[in-house]
Amino acid sequence: MEYLKKRLLSKKLFDLPPEVKQLAPHPPSGAHHRGYSAPGREKVKQFRTDRVDIDDAQGAKPDDEVEILRDMKESFESGSERNEGMPNIWYPDGVIPGFKESCLDFYWTLYETEKHILRAIAVGLGIEEEFFVQYHSGGDNQLRLLHYPSIERALLKHADSSRIPSHSDFCTLTILFQDSVGGLEVEDQHSRGKFIPVAPIPSSIVVNAGDFLMRWTNDVILSTVHRVRTPIPSENDGDAQDIPDRYSIPYVGSVNDSDPAQR
């Protein structure tokens, strides 16, 4: 229920005119992950890519770097108000009443969820339950509101266009909420280049392990390579050529930028 409220608020944001959404612009610096980014402003580039992209990238080999020219999405990013190194960028009062408060409330709710997951991972690894939690104070994490506009199915078959291409997250873990549209896929860890659709399940979350957690556990837990492509057509789609709008909310959990004893 809480996610549904946040998704409605997210839709309200992305339904605003472009000039209004730009009143809280993402800074030009790629290191300051806050504020609004318009469609096509972000692109993902990694060495690990799926074979569909590789086959379409003019004969590139699996170990080559394949660059996707644009991501077909727009986003708004926020985090803790106590993160002085990366201050939030909010809309002026009256643009979206309650937006700031709603984002901050959801952020701290997900931080508590993150701590539960970190404790479960520690127990599963046979180490002290609070081991991971002590390095995650909650001040260095990120809440993203994502909107993937409606797009032609045929367009996503080209290598230079994707809702978001295959990649892994650099963080410890990502908590993801997705709507019913679908399109999220994860790479089969036993078969590189083979992707498995992650069907949306009502009232559920998806947890992706990040590169940092993989390194931290000496590859016992592998980071999740994932992408957003063309969802599997449903019976209601018929001969529709357009993929409907998709909304998702990822929460990116990262370690502190300093020793916890110094905070």
Short mmCIF file of C-alpha atoms in Angstrom, two decimals, residues 45-244:
data_model
loop_
_atom_site.label_atom_id
_atom_site.label_comp_id
_atom_site.label_asym_id
_atom_site.label_seq_id
_atom_site.Cartn_x
_atom_site.Cartn_y
_atom_site.Cartn_z
CA LYS A 45 28.12 1.75 -20.23
CA GLN A 46 29.78 -1.36 -18.86
CA PHE A 47 32.04 -4.11 -20.08
CA ARG A 48 29.59 -6.85 -19.12
CA THR A 49 26.85 -6.74 -21.72
CA ASP A 50 24.26 -9.19 -22.92
CA ARG A 51 24.66 -11.05 -26.18
CA VAL A 52 21.66 -9.38 -27.76
CA ASP A 53 23.40 -6.01 -27.47
CA ILE A 54 26.73 -7.51 -28.55
CA ASP A 55 25.29 -9.15 -31.66
CA ASP A 56 23.78 -5.83 -32.73
CA ALA A 57 26.88 -3.76 -31.96
CA GLN A 58 28.64 -4.14 -35.29
CA GLY A 59 30.45 -7.37 -34.54
CA ALA A 60 31.67 -6.55 -31.04
CA LYS A 61 33.12 -9.44 -29.05
CA PRO A 62 31.82 -10.47 -25.58
CA ASP A 63 34.75 -8.82 -23.79
CA ASP A 64 34.41 -5.55 -25.71
CA GLU A 65 32.83 -2.48 -24.18
CA VAL A 66 29.47 -1.77 -25.80
CA GLU A 67 27.98 1.65 -25.28
CA ILE A 68 24.23 2.19 -25.38
CA LEU A 69 23.69 5.69 -26.72
CA ARG A 70 20.62 6.54 -24.69
CA ASP A 71 18.39 5.24 -21.91
CA MET A 72 14.69 5.64 -22.55
CA LYS A 73 13.76 6.84 -19.06
CA GLU A 74 13.55 9.90 -16.80
CA SER A 75 14.33 10.00 -13.09
CA PHE A 76 14.28 11.91 -9.82
CA GLU A 77 16.88 11.16 -7.15
CA SER A 78 16.99 12.01 -3.46
CA GLY A 79 18.61 10.82 -0.26
CA SER A 80 19.17 11.65 3.38
CA GLU A 81 18.96 15.28 4.44
CA ARG A 82 22.02 14.77 6.63
CA ASN A 83 24.26 13.87 3.71
CA GLU A 84 26.18 17.15 3.48
CA GLY A 85 28.37 15.89 0.67
CA MET A 86 25.38 15.35 -1.62
CA PRO A 87 22.54 17.73 -0.68
CA ASN A 88 19.04 17.06 -1.96
CA ILE A 89 17.53 19.20 -4.70
CA TRP A 90 13.82 19.76 -4.08
CA TYR A 91 11.09 21.50 -6.04
CA PRO A 92 9.96 24.95 -4.93
CA ASP A 93 7.12 25.01 -2.42
CA GLY A 94 3.73 24.46 -4.03
CA VAL A 95 4.92 22.59 -7.13
CA ILE A 96 4.12 19.13 -5.67
CA PRO A 97 2.70 19.48 -2.14
CA GLY A 98 4.03 16.80 0.19
CA PHE A 99 6.58 15.47 -2.30
CA LYS A 100 9.68 16.15 -0.20
CA GLU A 101 8.13 14.72 2.96
CA SER A 102 6.91 11.61 1.14
CA CYS A 103 10.33 10.90 -0.38
CA LEU A 104 12.11 11.28 2.95
CA ASP A 105 9.57 9.10 4.77
CA PHE A 106 9.91 6.32 2.19
CA TYR A 107 13.70 6.64 2.22
CA TRP A 108 13.94 5.93 5.95
CA THR A 109 11.35 3.15 5.73
CA LEU A 110 13.52 1.43 3.13
CA TYR A 111 16.63 2.02 5.22
CA GLU A 112 15.05 -0.08 7.97
CA THR A 113 14.23 -2.73 5.36
CA GLU A 114 17.82 -2.62 4.13
CA LYS A 115 19.12 -3.29 7.65
CA HIS A 116 16.88 -6.37 7.97
CA ILE A 117 18.23 -7.72 4.66
CA LEU A 118 21.84 -7.04 5.68
CA ARG A 119 21.30 -8.89 8.95
CA ALA A 120 19.83 -11.86 7.07
CA ILE A 121 22.83 -11.94 4.73
CA ALA A 122 25.21 -11.88 7.70
CA VAL A 123 23.38 -14.76 9.38
CA GLY A 124 23.46 -16.73 6.15
CA LEU A 125 27.21 -16.21 5.89
CA GLY A 126 27.71 -17.30 9.48
CA ILE A 127 29.12 -13.98 10.70
CA GLU A 128 28.03 -11.53 13.41
CA GLU A 129 24.50 -10.30 12.69
CA GLU A 130 25.32 -6.57 12.81
CA PHE A 131 28.51 -6.85 10.74
CA PHE A 132 27.16 -5.23 7.55
CA VAL A 133 24.73 -2.89 9.30
CA GLN A 134 27.50 -1.05 11.14
CA TYR A 135 28.91 0.14 7.82
CA HIS A 136 25.56 1.44 6.54
CA SER A 137 24.51 4.50 8.53
CA GLY A 138 21.74 5.52 6.13
CA GLY A 139 23.29 8.81 5.12
CA ASP A 140 24.90 7.71 1.87
CA ASN A 141 22.02 5.93 0.14
CA GLN A 142 19.83 6.92 -2.78
CA LEU A 143 16.12 6.78 -3.60
CA ARG A 144 15.26 6.92 -7.31
CA LEU A 145 11.89 7.49 -8.93
CA LEU A 146 11.97 6.15 -12.49
CA HIS A 147 9.60 6.59 -15.40
CA TYR A 148 10.04 4.73 -18.68
CA PRO A 149 7.80 6.49 -21.23
CA SER A 150 5.71 4.49 -23.68
CA ILE A 151 7.85 3.34 -26.59
CA GLU A 152 7.51 1.39 -29.83
CA ARG A 153 8.40 -2.28 -29.46
CA ALA A 154 10.47 -2.19 -32.63
CA LEU A 155 12.67 0.60 -31.28
CA LEU A 156 13.96 -1.54 -28.42
CA LYS A 157 15.36 -4.07 -30.88
CA HIS A 158 18.10 -1.65 -31.92
CA ALA A 159 21.46 -1.65 -30.10
CA ASP A 160 21.47 2.13 -29.57
CA SER A 161 18.15 2.19 -27.75
CA SER A 162 17.07 0.56 -24.51
CA ARG A 163 14.92 1.32 -21.52
CA ILE A 164 18.10 0.51 -19.63
CA PRO A 165 20.80 -1.85 -20.95
CA SER A 166 22.45 -4.71 -19.09
CA HIS A 167 24.50 -3.61 -16.10
CA SER A 168 25.20 -4.32 -12.45
CA ASP A 169 24.92 -1.83 -9.59
CA PHE A 170 28.07 -0.59 -7.87
CA CYS A 171 26.49 -0.52 -4.40
CA THR A 172 25.98 -3.11 -1.65
CA LEU A 173 22.40 -3.90 -2.67
CA THR A 174 19.39 -2.40 -4.40
CA ILE A 175 15.79 -2.75 -3.22
CA LEU A 176 13.47 -2.44 -6.23
CA PHE A 177 9.74 -1.89 -6.59
CA GLN A 178 8.29 -2.42 -10.06
CA ASP A 179 4.80 -1.99 -11.44
CA SER A 180 2.77 -4.55 -13.39
CA VAL A 181 4.13 -3.64 -16.86
CA GLY A 182 7.21 -5.86 -16.65
CA GLY A 183 10.39 -5.79 -18.71
CA LEU A 184 12.94 -6.36 -15.94
CA GLU A 185 15.33 -9.22 -16.73
CA VAL A 186 18.30 -10.72 -14.83
CA GLU A 187 21.24 -12.55 -16.34
CA ASP A 188 21.53 -16.27 -15.69
CA GLN A 189 24.73 -16.53 -13.63
CA HIS A 190 25.40 -19.96 -15.15
CA SER A 191 24.95 -18.83 -18.76
CA ARG A 192 26.37 -15.43 -19.68
CA GLY A 193 24.15 -13.51 -22.07
CA LYS A 194 21.00 -15.44 -21.20
CA PHE A 195 18.43 -13.24 -19.47
CA ILE A 196 15.46 -14.35 -17.41
CA PRO A 197 12.31 -12.17 -17.09
CA VAL A 198 11.45 -11.12 -13.54
CA ALA A 199 7.66 -11.22 -13.53
CA PRO A 200 6.08 -8.53 -11.35
CA ILE A 201 4.52 -9.95 -8.17
CA PRO A 202 2.06 -7.69 -6.33
CA SER A 203 3.23 -6.46 -2.90
CA SER A 204 6.74 -7.79 -3.43
CA ILE A 205 10.23 -6.31 -3.73
CA VAL A 206 13.23 -7.37 -5.80
CA VAL A 207 16.64 -7.32 -4.13
CA ASN A 208 19.71 -7.07 -6.38
CA ALA A 209 23.20 -7.68 -4.99
CA GLY A 210 25.72 -5.02 -6.01
CA ASP A 211 29.37 -5.16 -7.06
CA PHE A 212 30.53 -4.01 -3.62
CA LEU A 213 28.76 -6.90 -1.87
CA MET A 214 30.26 -9.33 -4.39
CA ARG A 215 33.76 -8.05 -3.63
CA TRP A 216 33.02 -7.96 0.11
CA THR A 217 32.00 -11.64 0.17
CA ASN A 218 34.78 -12.82 -2.14
CA ASP A 219 32.25 -13.70 -4.85
CA VAL A 220 30.14 -15.89 -2.56
CA ILE A 221 27.29 -13.53 -3.48
CA LEU A 222 27.49 -12.42 -7.11
CA SER A 223 26.25 -9.03 -8.24
CA THR A 224 23.07 -9.10 -10.31
CA VAL A 225 23.43 -8.19 -13.99
CA HIS A 226 20.05 -6.86 -15.09
CA ARG A 227 18.32 -4.80 -17.76
CA VAL A 228 14.91 -3.46 -18.75
CA ARG A 229 13.85 -4.56 -22.21
CA THR A 230 10.64 -5.46 -24.01
CA PRO A 231 8.19 -7.09 -21.58
CA ILE A 232 6.57 -10.39 -22.47
CA PRO A 233 3.26 -9.57 -24.21
CA SER A 234 0.13 -10.42 -22.26
CA GLU A 235 -3.18 -11.63 -23.64
CA ASN A 236 -4.53 -8.08 -23.30
CA ASP A 237 -1.80 -6.61 -25.52
CA GLY A 238 -3.13 -8.11 -28.73
CA ASP A 239 -1.30 -6.61 -31.70
CA ALA A 240 -0.25 -3.47 -29.81
CA GLN A 241 2.98 -2.00 -31.17
CA ASP A 242 3.61 0.28 -28.21
CA ILE A 243 4.89 -0.73 -24.78
CA PRO A 244 3.02 1.19 -22.04
#
